[in-house]
Amino acid sequence: MERSLRAARVATYIYFVLCGTLMGIWVVHIPAIEDRVGISHATLGGLLVLLGLGAFIGMRVAGPLTDRLGSRVVVPAGGILCGAALALPGLARDPWTLAGALLVFGFCNGCLDVSMNAHAVHVEKAYGRPVMSGFHATFSVGGVLASLVGAGAASAGLNPAAGMAAMGAVGIVIALASARALLPAAESPDAGSGSATEPDAAPAARHRGTRGRVWLLAALALMVMLCEGAANDWSALHLKDVLGAPAGTAAFGYGTFAAAMTLGRLLADRFVARFGSMAILRCGAATAAAGITLVALGPWMWAAFAGWALFGLGLSGCVPQLFSAAGHADPAAAGANVSRVAGLGYVGMLAGPAVIGWLTHLVALNHAFVLLTLLCVTTAVGARVLRTGAVHTRESEPAAGIHDRLCGMDLTPCRTSPPAPRPAEDREAEIRRRSRRSP
């Protein structure tokens, strides 16, 4: 059982890397495809909305399908479809075909995104300790891998269509090869254990309460991912336009943010195991608020880099905790709940750059970042919603086991057992000792 669970975790890592790589391959080929199709930046911006729309629809479709068919079916299917759809933007010849290609690719990517996150929740529950942030860190690793592959393909003069098709084919092979290691569909905890005397109103009330809590998680995800989207598009421009940094130096603004976020996600699971998900969300959002405030008000270059690093480090652990809490809220509807949180969060990711851009018509760019400060503070206050979520603690685990897991990435599932009952003679001896001490 431990071996199969460890293999499932490794397979989940692979799918997260795959998803990040396939999306990254599209991103690094955007300039070449824009030139090939012959469209302006404004037209490209409108077409990218279709990519987000397709992803949102795919997330909403894949969530219930994952609950019904199981991650072992939907995750590989999403990977295969995403790999096949990656070739479509490279084959586009005009804006209309590119629009259709982005809509399809976004849909397939959304299916893979939600289904693999739902399976990650399944793996985390089986492990009995936090592992979600590590999965999201490997998604970022996939983006780095895509940039290296794209740079190599461009330097070799490879046609974008051929390069994207080749990477899509590799993605299909990887999705198929990793499918067998995934966990089977989780059984509903209420299946076969319902009580004939339990009133029908009680499950309905619990369902309404769970659904309301999931939508609160989704609202927090929207705010956090809006901040992340704003950083993706405006960090480099902030250094260039506000602080007058050269283009080469300005590019390190986003690099600092992304590196800090990846590092934070690699470490977040260890801190969640020790302090809990609510503390990580609250402290992370507060750290992000301090970082973006430093960016907004700091007039020095070093302050900007430090602020973007704090912003990325603070945000790094927030989204994984929200996804994890949504998946654990109702194991029978983990996919649907993750799709709600991920879908609304994705809306925030797309809206972030546009909202900041609109605010620059009213105030300076750095002052527009104050909105992000307010959103981070609101998230820190709203972190109380995680108080009723799944608690990843192991009170009965030996201290050495906790130390081992906090000091490295341990693929071994958590094994806990209730303390052995004390023998009757020990209890009687303890009673006699206490009676002799009493006056």
Coordinates of C-alpha atoms in Angstrom, one line a residue:
M1 CA 0.0 0.0 0.0
E2 CA 2.8 2.4 0.9
R3 CA 4.5 1.7 -2.4
S4 CA 1.4 2.4 -4.5
L5 CA 0.7 5.6 -2.5
R6 CA 4.3 6.8 -3.0
A7 CA 4.0 6.0 -6.8
A8 CA 0.7 8.0 -6.9
R9 CA 2.4 11.0 -5.4
V10 CA 5.3 10.8 -7.9
A11 CA 2.8 10.5 -10.7
T12 CA 0.9 13.6 -9.4
Y13 CA 4.2 15.5 -9.4
I14 CA 4.7 14.4 -13.1
Y15 CA 1.2 15.7 -14.1
F16 CA 1.8 19.1 -12.4
V17 CA 5.2 19.4 -14.2
L18 CA 3.4 18.4 -17.4
C19 CA 0.7 21.0 -17.0
G20 CA 3.2 23.7 -16.3
T21 CA 5.4 22.7 -19.2
L22 CA 2.6 22.6 -21.8
M23 CA 1.3 26.0 -20.8
G24 CA 4.8 27.4 -20.7
I25 CA 5.5 26.1 -24.2
W26 CA 2.6 28.1 -25.5
V27 CA 3.8 31.2 -23.6
V28 CA 7.3 31.1 -24.9
H29 CA 6.0 30.8 -28.5
I30 CA 3.6 33.7 -28.2
P31 CA 5.9 36.3 -30.0
A32 CA 6.5 33.9 -32.9
I33 CA 2.9 33.0 -33.3
E34 CA 1.8 36.6 -33.1
D35 CA 4.2 37.5 -36.0
R36 CA 3.1 34.5 -38.0
V37 CA -0.6 35.2 -37.7
G38 CA 0.0 39.0 -38.2
I39 CA -2.0 40.4 -35.3
S40 CA -1.4 43.4 -33.0
H41 CA -0.8 43.3 -29.3
A42 CA -4.3 44.5 -28.7
T43 CA -5.8 41.7 -30.8
L44 CA -3.6 39.2 -29.0
G45 CA -4.9 40.5 -25.7
G46 CA -8.5 39.9 -26.8
L47 CA -7.7 36.4 -28.0
L48 CA -6.0 35.5 -24.7
V49 CA -9.4 36.1 -23.1
L50 CA -10.7 33.1 -25.1
L51 CA -7.9 31.1 -23.6
G52 CA -9.1 32.0 -20.1
L53 CA -12.7 31.4 -21.0
G54 CA -11.9 27.9 -22.3
A55 CA -9.9 27.1 -19.2
F56 CA -12.8 28.3 -17.0
I57 CA -15.3 26.1 -18.9
G58 CA -12.9 23.1 -18.8
M59 CA -12.6 23.5 -15.0
R60 CA -16.3 23.6 -14.5
V61 CA -16.7 20.5 -16.7
A62 CA -13.8 18.4 -15.3
G63 CA -14.7 18.9 -11.6
P64 CA -18.0 16.9 -11.6
L65 CA -16.5 14.4 -14.1
T66 CA -13.6 13.7 -11.7
D67 CA -16.1 13.0 -8.9
R68 CA -18.1 10.7 -11.1
L69 CA -15.4 8.8 -13.0
G70 CA -12.4 9.2 -10.7
S71 CA -9.0 10.9 -11.2
R72 CA -7.5 7.8 -12.7
V73 CA -9.7 8.4 -15.8
V74 CA -10.0 12.2 -16.0
V75 CA -6.4 13.2 -15.2
P76 CA -4.7 11.1 -18.0
A77 CA -7.5 12.2 -20.4
G78 CA -6.9 15.8 -19.6
G79 CA -3.1 15.3 -20.1
I80 CA -3.7 13.6 -23.5
L81 CA -6.1 16.3 -24.7
C82 CA -3.9 19.1 -23.5
G83 CA -0.9 17.6 -25.3
A84 CA -2.9 17.2 -28.5
A85 CA -4.3 20.7 -28.3
L86 CA -0.9 22.3 -27.9
A87 CA -0.2 21.8 -31.6
L88 CA -3.3 23.8 -32.6
P89 CA -2.0 27.4 -31.9
G90 CA 1.2 26.6 -33.9
L91 CA -0.9 25.6 -36.9
A92 CA -3.1 28.7 -36.9
R93 CA -2.9 30.9 -40.0
D94 CA -5.3 33.8 -39.1
P95 CA -6.9 35.3 -36.1
W96 CA -10.1 33.2 -36.4
T97 CA -8.2 29.9 -36.4
L98 CA -6.0 31.1 -33.6
A99 CA -9.1 32.0 -31.6
G100 CA -10.5 28.5 -32.0
A101 CA -7.2 27.0 -31.1
L102 CA -6.8 29.0 -27.9
L103 CA -10.4 28.2 -26.8
V104 CA -9.8 24.5 -27.3
F105 CA -6.3 24.6 -25.7
G106 CA -7.7 26.5 -22.7
F107 CA -10.5 24.0 -22.3
C108 CA -8.1 21.1 -22.2
N109 CA -5.7 22.8 -19.9
G110 CA -8.6 23.6 -17.5
C111 CA -9.6 20.0 -17.5
L112 CA -6.1 18.8 -16.6
D113 CA -5.6 21.6 -14.0
V114 CA -8.7 20.8 -11.9
S115 CA -8.5 17.0 -12.2
M116 CA -4.9 16.8 -11.1
N117 CA -5.6 19.2 -8.2
A118 CA -8.5 16.9 -7.2
H119 CA -6.2 13.9 -7.3
A120 CA -3.6 15.8 -5.3
V121 CA -6.3 16.3 -2.6
H122 CA -6.9 12.5 -2.7
V123 CA -3.2 11.8 -2.3
E124 CA -2.9 14.4 0.6
K125 CA -5.7 12.8 2.4
A126 CA -4.2 9.3 2.0
Y127 CA -0.8 10.6 3.3
G128 CA -2.4 12.3 6.4
R129 CA -0.1 15.3 6.1
P130 CA 0.2 18.4 3.9
V131 CA 1.7 17.8 0.4
M132 CA -0.3 20.2 -1.8
S133 CA 2.2 23.1 -1.9
G134 CA 4.9 20.8 -3.2
F135 CA 2.7 19.9 -6.2
H136 CA 2.2 23.5 -7.0
A137 CA 5.9 24.1 -6.8
T138 CA 6.5 21.5 -9.5
F139 CA 4.0 23.3 -11.7
S140 CA 6.4 26.3 -11.5
V141 CA 9.3 24.0 -12.3
G142 CA 7.4 23.0 -15.5
G143 CA 7.3 26.7 -16.5
V144 CA 11.1 26.9 -16.1
L145 CA 11.5 23.7 -18.1
A146 CA 9.4 25.1 -20.9
S147 CA 11.4 28.3 -21.1
L148 CA 14.6 26.3 -21.5
V149 CA 13.1 24.0 -24.1
G150 CA 11.6 27.0 -26.0
A151 CA 14.9 28.9 -25.9
G152 CA 16.7 25.8 -27.3
A153 CA 14.1 25.3 -30.0
A154 CA 14.3 29.0 -31.0
S155 CA 18.1 29.0 -31.1
A156 CA 18.0 25.9 -33.3
G157 CA 15.6 27.6 -35.7
L158 CA 12.9 25.1 -35.2
N159 CA 9.5 26.0 -36.6
P160 CA 7.0 26.9 -33.8
A161 CA 4.3 24.5 -35.2
A162 CA 6.8 21.6 -35.3
G163 CA 8.2 22.4 -31.9
M164 CA 4.8 22.7 -30.2
A165 CA 3.6 19.5 -31.9
A166 CA 6.6 17.6 -30.8
M167 CA 6.2 18.7 -27.2
G168 CA 2.6 17.9 -27.3
A169 CA 3.4 14.4 -28.5
V170 CA 5.9 14.0 -25.6
G171 CA 3.2 15.2 -23.3
I172 CA 0.8 12.6 -24.5
V173 CA 3.3 9.8 -23.9
I174 CA 4.0 11.0 -20.4
A175 CA 0.3 11.3 -19.6
L176 CA -0.3 7.7 -20.7
A177 CA 2.8 6.3 -19.0
S178 CA 1.9 7.9 -15.6
A179 CA -1.7 6.9 -15.6
R180 CA -1.4 3.5 -14.0
A181 CA 0.2 4.9 -10.8
L182 CA -2.8 7.2 -10.0
L183 CA -5.1 6.3 -7.1
P184 CA -8.5 4.8 -7.9
A185 CA -11.7 6.8 -7.3
A186 CA -12.2 7.5 -3.6
E187 CA -15.4 6.0 -2.1
S188 CA -17.8 8.3 -0.5
P189 CA -17.5 8.2 3.3
D190 CA -21.3 8.1 3.5
A191 CA -21.7 5.2 1.1
G192 CA -23.3 2.2 2.8
S193 CA -23.3 3.8 6.2
G194 CA -26.4 6.0 6.1
S195 CA -28.7 5.8 9.1
A196 CA -32.4 5.1 8.5
T197 CA -33.3 7.3 11.5
E198 CA -31.2 10.3 10.4
P199 CA -33.5 13.1 9.2
D200 CA -33.2 14.2 5.6
A201 CA -32.7 17.8 6.6
A202 CA -29.4 17.2 8.4
P203 CA -27.4 16.1 5.3
A204 CA -29.0 19.0 3.3
A205 CA -28.0 21.5 5.9
R206 CA -24.4 20.2 6.0
H207 CA -24.3 20.4 2.2
R208 CA -25.5 24.0 2.2
G209 CA -22.9 24.9 4.8
T210 CA -20.1 23.2 3.0
R211 CA -21.1 24.8 -0.3
G212 CA -21.2 28.3 1.3
R213 CA -17.7 27.7 2.8
V214 CA -16.4 26.6 -0.5
W215 CA -17.6 29.8 -2.1
L216 CA -15.8 31.8 0.6
L217 CA -12.7 29.9 -0.3
A218 CA -13.3 30.7 -3.9
A219 CA -13.6 34.4 -3.1
L220 CA -10.3 34.3 -1.3
A221 CA -8.7 32.5 -4.2
L222 CA -10.0 35.2 -6.5
M223 CA -8.2 37.9 -4.5
V224 CA -5.0 35.9 -4.1
M225 CA -4.8 35.0 -7.8
L226 CA -5.7 38.5 -8.8
C227 CA -2.6 39.6 -6.9
E228 CA -0.5 36.9 -8.6
G229 CA -1.8 37.9 -12.1
A230 CA -1.0 41.5 -11.5
A231 CA 2.6 40.6 -10.5
N232 CA 3.0 38.5 -13.6
D233 CA 2.2 41.4 -16.0
W234 CA 3.2 44.5 -14.1
S235 CA 6.4 43.7 -12.0
A236 CA 8.8 44.3 -14.9
L237 CA 7.0 47.4 -16.1
H238 CA 7.0 48.8 -12.6
L239 CA 10.8 48.7 -12.4
K240 CA 11.2 50.1 -15.9
D241 CA 8.5 52.9 -16.0
V242 CA 8.4 53.9 -12.3
L243 CA 12.1 53.5 -11.2
G244 CA 13.7 53.9 -14.6
A245 CA 15.5 50.5 -14.6
P246 CA 17.0 49.3 -17.9
A247 CA 15.0 46.6 -19.7
G248 CA 17.5 43.9 -18.6
T249 CA 17.3 44.8 -15.0
A250 CA 13.5 45.3 -15.1
A251 CA 13.1 41.7 -16.3
F252 CA 14.5 40.5 -12.9
G253 CA 11.5 42.0 -11.2
Y254 CA 9.3 39.1 -12.3
G255 CA 12.2 36.7 -11.9
T256 CA 12.5 37.7 -8.3
F257 CA 8.8 37.3 -7.7
A258 CA 8.6 33.9 -9.4
A259 CA 11.8 32.5 -7.7
A260 CA 10.5 33.5 -4.3
M261 CA 7.1 31.9 -5.0
T262 CA 8.7 28.6 -6.1
L263 CA 11.0 28.5 -3.1
G264 CA 8.0 29.3 -0.8
R265 CA 6.0 26.5 -2.2
L266 CA 8.8 24.0 -1.8
L267 CA 8.9 24.9 1.9
A268 CA 5.3 25.5 2.7
D269 CA 4.2 22.0 3.4
R270 CA 6.7 21.7 6.2
F271 CA 5.3 24.8 7.9
V272 CA 1.7 23.8 7.3
A273 CA 2.5 20.5 9.1
R274 CA 3.8 22.4 12.1
F275 CA 1.6 25.5 12.3
G276 CA -1.6 24.7 10.3
S277 CA -3.1 25.9 7.1
M278 CA -4.9 28.9 8.6
A279 CA -1.7 30.3 10.0
I280 CA 0.1 29.9 6.7
L281 CA -2.7 31.6 4.8
R282 CA -2.9 34.5 7.4
C283 CA 0.9 35.0 7.7
G284 CA 1.5 34.5 4.0
A285 CA -1.2 37.1 3.1
A286 CA 0.2 39.5 5.7
T287 CA 3.8 39.1 4.3
A288 CA 2.5 39.7 0.8
A289 CA 0.7 42.8 1.9
A290 CA 4.0 44.1 3.5
G291 CA 5.9 43.3 0.3
I292 CA 3.6 45.0 -2.2
T293 CA 3.3 48.0 0.1
L294 CA 7.1 48.3 0.0
V295 CA 6.9 48.1 -3.8
A296 CA 4.2 50.8 -3.9
L297 CA 5.9 53.3 -1.6
G298 CA 9.6 52.5 -1.9
P299 CA 11.6 54.9 -4.1
W300 CA 14.7 52.7 -4.3
M301 CA 15.5 49.8 -6.6
W302 CA 16.6 47.5 -3.7
A303 CA 13.3 48.1 -2.0
A304 CA 11.4 47.1 -5.2
F305 CA 13.3 43.8 -5.5
A306 CA 12.9 43.1 -1.8
G307 CA 9.1 43.9 -2.0
W308 CA 8.6 41.7 -5.0
A309 CA 10.4 38.9 -3.3
L310 CA 8.3 39.2 -0.1
F311 CA 5.2 39.4 -2.3
G312 CA 6.0 36.1 -4.0
L313 CA 7.0 34.4 -0.8
G314 CA 3.8 35.5 0.9
L315 CA 1.5 34.4 -1.9
S316 CA 3.3 31.1 -2.5
G317 CA 1.5 29.1 0.1
C318 CA -1.9 30.7 -0.1
V319 CA -3.5 29.1 -3.2
P320 CA -2.5 25.5 -2.3
Q321 CA -4.1 25.9 1.1
L322 CA -7.4 27.1 -0.5
F323 CA -7.4 24.3 -3.0
S324 CA -6.7 21.7 -0.3
A325 CA -9.4 23.0 2.0
A326 CA -11.9 23.0 -0.9
G327 CA -11.1 19.4 -1.7
H328 CA -11.2 18.2 1.9
A329 CA -14.5 20.0 2.6
D330 CA -16.5 17.2 1.0
P331 CA -14.6 14.1 -0.2
A332 CA -17.6 13.0 -2.3
A333 CA -17.5 16.3 -4.3
A334 CA -13.8 17.1 -4.2
G335 CA -13.5 17.7 -7.9
A336 CA -16.6 20.0 -8.1
N337 CA -15.4 22.0 -5.1
V338 CA -11.9 22.4 -6.4
S339 CA -13.3 23.5 -9.8
R340 CA -15.3 26.2 -8.0
V341 CA -12.3 27.6 -6.2
A342 CA -9.9 27.2 -9.2
G343 CA -12.4 28.6 -11.6
L344 CA -13.1 31.8 -9.6
G345 CA -9.4 32.1 -8.9
Y346 CA -8.6 31.9 -12.6
V347 CA -11.0 34.8 -13.2
G348 CA -9.0 36.8 -10.7
M349 CA -5.7 35.8 -12.4
L350 CA -7.1 37.1 -15.7
A351 CA -8.6 40.2 -14.2
G352 CA -5.6 41.3 -12.2
P353 CA -3.6 42.8 -15.1
A354 CA -6.7 44.5 -16.5
V355 CA -7.8 46.0 -13.1
I356 CA -4.3 47.5 -12.5
G357 CA -4.2 48.8 -16.0
W358 CA -7.5 50.5 -15.5
L359 CA -6.4 52.1 -12.2
T360 CA -3.3 53.6 -14.0
H361 CA -5.7 56.0 -15.7
L362 CA -6.5 57.4 -12.3
V363 CA -3.2 57.1 -10.3
A364 CA 0.4 56.2 -10.9
L365 CA 1.3 52.5 -11.4
N366 CA 3.0 52.1 -8.1
H367 CA 0.1 53.7 -6.3
A368 CA -2.3 51.3 -8.0
F369 CA -0.6 48.5 -6.2
V370 CA -2.2 49.7 -3.0
L371 CA -5.3 47.8 -4.2
L372 CA -3.3 44.6 -3.9
T373 CA -2.3 45.5 -0.3
L374 CA -6.0 45.8 0.5
L375 CA -6.8 42.4 -1.1
C376 CA -3.9 40.7 0.9
V377 CA -5.1 42.3 4.1
T378 CA -8.7 41.1 3.4
T379 CA -7.3 37.6 2.7
A380 CA -5.4 37.6 6.0
V381 CA -8.6 38.5 7.9
G382 CA -10.6 35.9 6.0
A383 CA -8.2 33.1 6.8
R384 CA -10.5 32.1 9.6
V385 CA -12.5 30.2 7.1
L386 CA -9.8 27.5 7.2
R387 CA -10.4 27.0 11.0
T388 CA -13.1 24.5 10.2
G389 CA -11.1 22.8 7.5
A390 CA -9.2 19.6 7.5
V391 CA -6.5 19.6 10.2
H392 CA -3.2 18.1 9.1
T393 CA -1.7 17.2 12.5
R394 CA -0.3 14.0 13.9
E395 CA -0.5 14.3 17.6
S396 CA 0.4 10.7 18.1
E397 CA 3.4 10.8 15.8
P398 CA 6.8 10.6 17.5
A399 CA 8.8 13.9 17.5
A400 CA 11.6 12.4 15.5
G401 CA 9.1 11.6 12.7
I402 CA 7.9 15.1 12.6
H403 CA 11.5 16.4 12.5
D404 CA 12.4 14.1 9.6
R405 CA 9.4 15.4 7.6
L406 CA 10.1 19.0 8.4
C407 CA 13.7 18.7 7.2
G408 CA 13.2 17.1 3.8
M409 CA 10.7 15.9 1.2
D410 CA 9.5 12.6 2.6
L411 CA 7.5 10.4 0.3
T412 CA 6.6 8.0 3.0
P413 CA 2.9 8.1 4.0
C414 CA 2.0 9.1 7.5
R415 CA 1.2 6.1 9.7
T416 CA -0.5 6.8 13.0
S417 CA -2.2 4.5 15.5
P418 CA -4.2 5.2 18.6
P419 CA -2.3 4.9 21.9
A420 CA -2.5 1.4 23.5
P421 CA -5.0 1.2 26.4
R422 CA -3.4 1.0 29.8
P423 CA -3.8 -2.3 31.6
A424 CA -6.4 -2.6 34.3
E425 CA -3.7 -3.3 37.0
D426 CA -1.8 -0.1 36.1
R427 CA -5.0 1.9 36.5
E428 CA -5.7 0.3 39.9
A429 CA -2.2 1.0 41.1
E430 CA -2.5 4.6 40.1
I431 CA -5.7 4.9 42.0
R432 CA -4.1 3.4 45.1
R433 CA -1.1 5.8 44.9
R434 CA -3.4 8.8 44.6
S435 CA -5.5 7.6 47.6
R436 CA -2.4 7.2 49.8
R437 CA -1.3 10.8 48.9
S438 CA -4.7 12.3 49.9
P439 CA -5.0 13.4 53.6

